[in-house]
PDB file of C-alpha atoms in Angstrom:
ATOM      1  CA  MET A  25      82.614  32.251  52.075  1.00 63.00           C
ATOM      2  CA  SER A  26      81.338  33.918  49.054  1.00 82.00           C
ATOM      3  CA  PHE A  27      82.569  37.071  47.469  1.00 79.00           C
ATOM      4  CA  THR A  28      79.157  38.902  48.346  1.00 85.00           C
ATOM      5  CA  GLN A  29      79.400  37.664  51.938  1.00 87.00           C
ATOM      6  CA  PHE A  30      82.853  38.920  52.326  1.00 85.00           C
ATOM      7  CA  PHE A  31      82.191  42.308  50.997  1.00 81.00           C
ATOM      8  CA  GLU A  32      78.901  42.480  53.287  1.00 86.00           C
ATOM      9  CA  SER A  33      80.958  41.581  56.440  1.00 88.00           C
ATOM     10  CA  LEU A  34      83.682  44.108  55.377  1.00 84.00           C
ATOM     11  CA  SER A  35      80.977  46.745  54.923  1.00 87.00           C
ATOM     12  CA  HIS A  36      79.516  45.982  58.319  1.00 86.00           C
ATOM     13  CA  GLU A  37      82.959  46.056  59.663  1.00 89.00           C
ATOM     14  CA  ILE A  38      83.748  49.469  58.314  1.00 88.00           C
ATOM     15  CA  ASN A  39      80.247  50.668  59.339  1.00 86.00           C
ATOM     16  CA  ASP A  40      80.892  49.430  62.922  1.00 86.00           C
ATOM     17  CA  SER A  41      84.218  51.147  63.060  1.00 88.00           C
ATOM     18  CA  ARG A  42      82.818  54.283  61.828  1.00 88.00           C
ATOM     19  CA  ALA A  43      80.079  54.170  64.365  1.00 88.00           C
ATOM     20  CA  GLY A  44      82.858  53.455  66.994  1.00 86.00           C
ATOM     21  CA  ARG A  45      84.899  56.377  66.118  1.00 87.00           C
ATOM     22  CA  ARG A  46      82.015  58.546  65.756  1.00 90.00           C
ATOM     23  CA  ALA A  47      80.997  57.317  69.308  1.00 89.00           C
ATOM     24  CA  GLY A  48      84.514  58.280  70.382  1.00 88.00           C
ATOM     25  CA  ILE A  49      84.506  61.666  68.603  1.00 89.00           C
ATOM     26  CA  GLU A  50      81.285  62.513  70.316  1.00 90.00           C
ATOM     27  CA  GLY A  51      82.842  61.350  73.512  1.00 89.00           C
ATOM     28  CA  ILE A  52      85.867  63.617  73.047  1.00 89.00           C
ATOM     29  CA  LYS A  53      83.439  66.427  72.010  1.00 90.00           C
ATOM     30  CA  ALA A  54      81.545  66.049  75.168  1.00 91.00           C
ATOM     31  CA  HIS A  55      84.592  66.125  77.167  1.00 91.00           C
ATOM     32  CA  ILE A  56      85.957  69.292  75.441  1.00 90.00           C
ATOM     33  CA  GLN A  57      82.657  71.019  76.010  1.00 91.00           C
ATOM     34  CA  GLU A  58      82.912  70.035  79.611  1.00 92.00           C
ATOM     35  CA  ILE A  59      86.486  71.383  79.905  1.00 91.00           C
ATOM     36  CA  ARG A  60      85.411  74.454  77.947  1.00 90.00           C
ATOM     37  CA  GLY A  61      82.590  74.954  80.544  1.00 91.00           C
ATOM     38  CA  ASN A  62      84.808  74.719  83.496  1.00 91.00           C
ATOM     39  CA  VAL A  63      87.476  76.970  82.076  1.00 90.00           C
ATOM     40  CA  GLU A  64      84.757  79.482  81.166  1.00 91.00           C
ATOM     41  CA  ASP A  65      83.318  79.229  84.714  1.00 90.00           C
ATOM     42  CA  PHE A  66      86.855  79.515  86.302  1.00 90.00           C
ATOM     43  CA  LEU A  67      87.702  82.709  84.086  1.00 89.00           C
ATOM     44  CA  ASP A  68      84.414  84.233  85.032  1.00 90.00           C
ATOM     45  CA  THR A  69      84.963  83.703  88.513  1.00 90.00           C
ATOM     46  CA  PHE A  70      88.462  84.823  88.345  1.00 89.00           C
ATOM     47  CA  ARG A  71      87.616  87.927  86.644  1.00 88.00           C
ATOM     48  CA  SER A  72      84.746  88.814  88.817  1.00 90.00           C
ATOM     49  CA  LYS A  73      87.056  88.333  91.910  1.00 89.00           C
ATOM     50  CA  HIS A  74      89.732  90.385  90.455  1.00 88.00           C
ATOM     51  CA  LYS A  75      87.383  93.096  89.338  1.00 89.00           C
ATOM     52  CA  GLN A  76      86.018  93.245  93.077  1.00 91.00           C
ATOM     53  CA  MET A  77      89.610  93.241  94.401  1.00 89.00           C
ATOM     54  CA  ALA A  78      90.409  95.932  91.846  1.00 88.00           C
ATOM     55  CA  ARG A  79      87.442  97.995  93.189  1.00 90.00           C
ATOM     56  CA  VAL A  80      88.505  97.495  96.753  1.00 90.00           C
ATOM     57  CA  LEU A  81      92.122  98.428  96.315  1.00 89.00           C
ATOM     58  CA  LYS A  82      91.149 101.528  94.253  1.00 90.00           C
ATOM     59  CA  HIS A  83      88.799 102.569  97.168  1.00 91.00           C
ATOM     60  CA  GLU A  84      91.545 101.891  99.651  1.00 89.00           C
ATOM     61  CA  ALA A  85      94.031 103.932  97.553  1.00 87.00           C
ATOM     62  CA  LYS A  86      91.463 106.754  97.425  1.00 88.00           C
ATOM     63  CA  ASP A  87      91.234 106.627 101.286  1.00 87.00           C
ATOM     64  CA  LEU A  88      95.026 106.535 101.631  1.00 83.00           C
ATOM     65  CA  ARG A  89      95.383 109.529  99.379  1.00 81.00           C
ATOM     66  CA  ARG A  90      92.686 111.458 101.011  1.00 82.00           C
ATOM     67  CA  LYS A  91      94.350 110.444 104.528  1.00 78.00           C
ATOM     68  CA  LEU A  92      97.941 111.270 103.229  1.00 75.00           C
ATOM     69  CA  GLY A  93      96.689 114.608 101.999  1.00 71.00           C
ATOM     70  CA  GLY A  94      95.654 115.397 105.458  1.00 72.00           C
ATOM     71  CA  ASP A  95      98.607 113.890 107.056  1.00 72.00           C
ATOM     72  CA  ASP A  96     100.737 115.839 104.694  1.00 73.00           C
ATOM     73  CA  LYS A  97      99.042 119.322 105.752  1.00 77.00           C
ATOM     74  CA  ALA A  98      99.505 118.572 109.269  1.00 80.00           C
ATOM     75  CA  ARG A  99     103.189 117.281 108.668  1.00 80.00           C
ATOM     76  CA  VAL A 100     103.966 120.549 106.783  1.00 81.00           C
ATOM     77  CA  LYS A 101     102.454 122.666 109.610  1.00 85.00           C
ATOM     78  CA  ALA A 102     104.476 120.743 112.237  1.00 85.00           C
ATOM     79  CA  ALA A 103     107.606 121.188 110.141  1.00 85.00           C
ATOM     80  CA  HIS A 104     106.898 124.914 109.452  1.00 88.00           C
ATOM     81  CA  GLU A 105     106.580 125.305 113.450  1.00 91.00           C
ATOM     82  CA  MET A 106     109.794 123.288 114.146  1.00 91.00           C
ATOM     83  CA  MET A 107     111.717 125.518 111.641  1.00 91.00           C
ATOM     84  CA  GLY A 108     110.530 128.503 113.382  1.00 90.00           C
ATOM     85  CA  GLU A 109     111.523 127.059 116.672  1.00 91.00           C
ATOM     86  CA  ILE A 110     115.034 126.079 115.165  1.00 89.00           C
ATOM     87  CA  ARG A 111     115.226 129.668 113.649  1.00 88.00           C
ATOM     88  CA  THR A 112     114.374 131.269 117.085  1.00 89.00           C
ATOM     89  CA  ARG A 113     117.157 129.146 118.763  1.00 88.00           C
ATOM     90  CA  ILE A 114     119.716 129.702 116.155  1.00 87.00           C
ATOM     91  CA  GLY A 115     119.032 133.506 116.606  1.00 86.00           C
ATOM     92  CA  GLY A 116     119.513 133.109 120.237  1.00 86.00           C
ATOM     93  CA  ILE A 117     122.651 131.362 119.809  1.00 86.00           C
ATOM     94  CA  PHE A 118     123.957 133.964 117.266  1.00 84.00           C
ATOM     95  CA  SER A 119     123.141 136.895 119.893  1.00 85.00           C
ATOM     96  CA  ALA A 120     124.511 134.942 122.828  1.00 85.00           C
ATOM     97  CA  THR A 121     127.864 134.398 120.700  1.00 84.00           C
ATOM     98  CA  HIS A 122     127.917 137.778 119.703  1.00 82.00           C
ATOM     99  CA  GLY A 123     127.493 138.885 123.211  1.00 81.00           C
ATOM    100  CA  MET A 124     130.038 136.607 124.283  1.00 82.00           C
ATOM    101  CA  LEU A 125     132.594 137.717 121.774  1.00 79.00           C
ATOM    102  CA  ARG A 126     131.872 141.387 122.504  1.00 81.00           C
ATOM    103  CA  ASP A 127     132.530 140.901 126.270  1.00 78.00           C
ATOM    104  CA  LEU A 128     135.535 138.632 125.535  1.00 76.00           C
ATOM    105  CA  ALA A 129     137.039 141.470 123.195  1.00 73.00           C
ATOM    106  CA  ASP A 130     136.239 144.017 125.942  1.00 73.00           C
ATOM    107  CA  ASP A 131     137.870 141.910 128.450  1.00 69.00           C
ATOM    108  CA  LEU A 132     140.722 141.395 126.172  1.00 66.00           C
ATOM    109  CA  HIS A 133     141.082 144.906 125.441  1.00 63.00           C
ATOM    110  CA  ARG A 134     140.893 145.951 129.296  1.00 66.00           C
ATOM    111  CA  GLY A 135     143.500 143.101 130.003  1.00 61.00           C
ATOM    112  CA  GLY A 136     145.662 144.446 127.226  1.00 59.00           C
ATOM    113  CA  GLU A 137     145.564 148.028 128.744  1.00 63.00           C
ATOM    114  CA  ILE A 138     146.416 146.617 132.171  1.00 59.00           C
ATOM    115  CA  PHE A 139     149.120 144.528 130.908  1.00 57.00           C
ATOM    116  CA  ARG A 140     150.532 147.675 129.146  1.00 59.00           C
ATOM    117  CA  GLY A 141     150.018 149.652 132.111  1.00 56.00           C
ATOM    118  CA  ASN A 142     147.120 151.960 130.733  1.00 56.00           C
ATOM    119  CA  SER A 143     144.554 151.410 133.322  1.00 53.00           C
ATOM    120  CA  ALA A 144     143.440 153.820 135.692  1.00 52.00           C
ATOM    121  CA  ALA A 145     144.837 152.038 138.527  1.00 48.00           C
ATOM    122  CA  SER A 146     148.376 151.870 137.027  1.00 49.00           C
ATOM    123  CA  PHE A 147     151.076 154.284 136.753  1.00 48.00           C
ATOM    124  CA  PRO A 148     151.004 157.086 134.605  1.00 49.00           C
ATOM    125  CA  LYS A 149     152.037 156.423 131.149  1.00 54.00           C
ATOM    126  CA  GLU A 150     155.613 156.818 130.135  1.00 56.00           C
ATOM    127  CA  SER A 151     156.325 158.701 127.055  1.00 58.00           C
ATOM    128  CA  ARG A 152     158.516 156.881 124.498  1.00 60.00           C
ATOM    129  CA  LYS A 153     159.833 160.093 123.138  1.00 60.00           C
ATOM    130  CA  LYS A 154     163.288 160.954 124.578  1.00 59.00           C
ATOM    131  CA  LYS A 155     163.302 164.117 126.616  1.00 57.00           C
ATOM    132  CA  ARG A 156     165.258 166.847 125.516  1.00 58.00           C
ATOM    133  CA  ALA A 157     167.150 168.395 128.210  1.00 50.00           C
TER     134      ALA A 157
END
């Protein structure tokens, strides 16, 4: 093998190696472009689905707020009516208790008078003072 043939063969090997590497790099670039396209499609789909979900959730939240606002008004009205009923019942309990206590005090007073002999049916009251003779 001559010196020129050696360098010619070496030059062909280098060119073939470079062409192989270039083909490998082009394959890698094509694969990267394919992955990039898949990722972009996935992200676009993901983003659009989540935007749609966010719109739906916002709409549902507005409906719930509106419904809660109406429910709150009804709840407040019902609570106000219930408080009125409770106040009325408590007022009735206070008056009944006051009446019972007044009746008990009157009965106690009358019972004490009877016990001490101060009732109309009892004997005349004796004086505690000593009579002077």
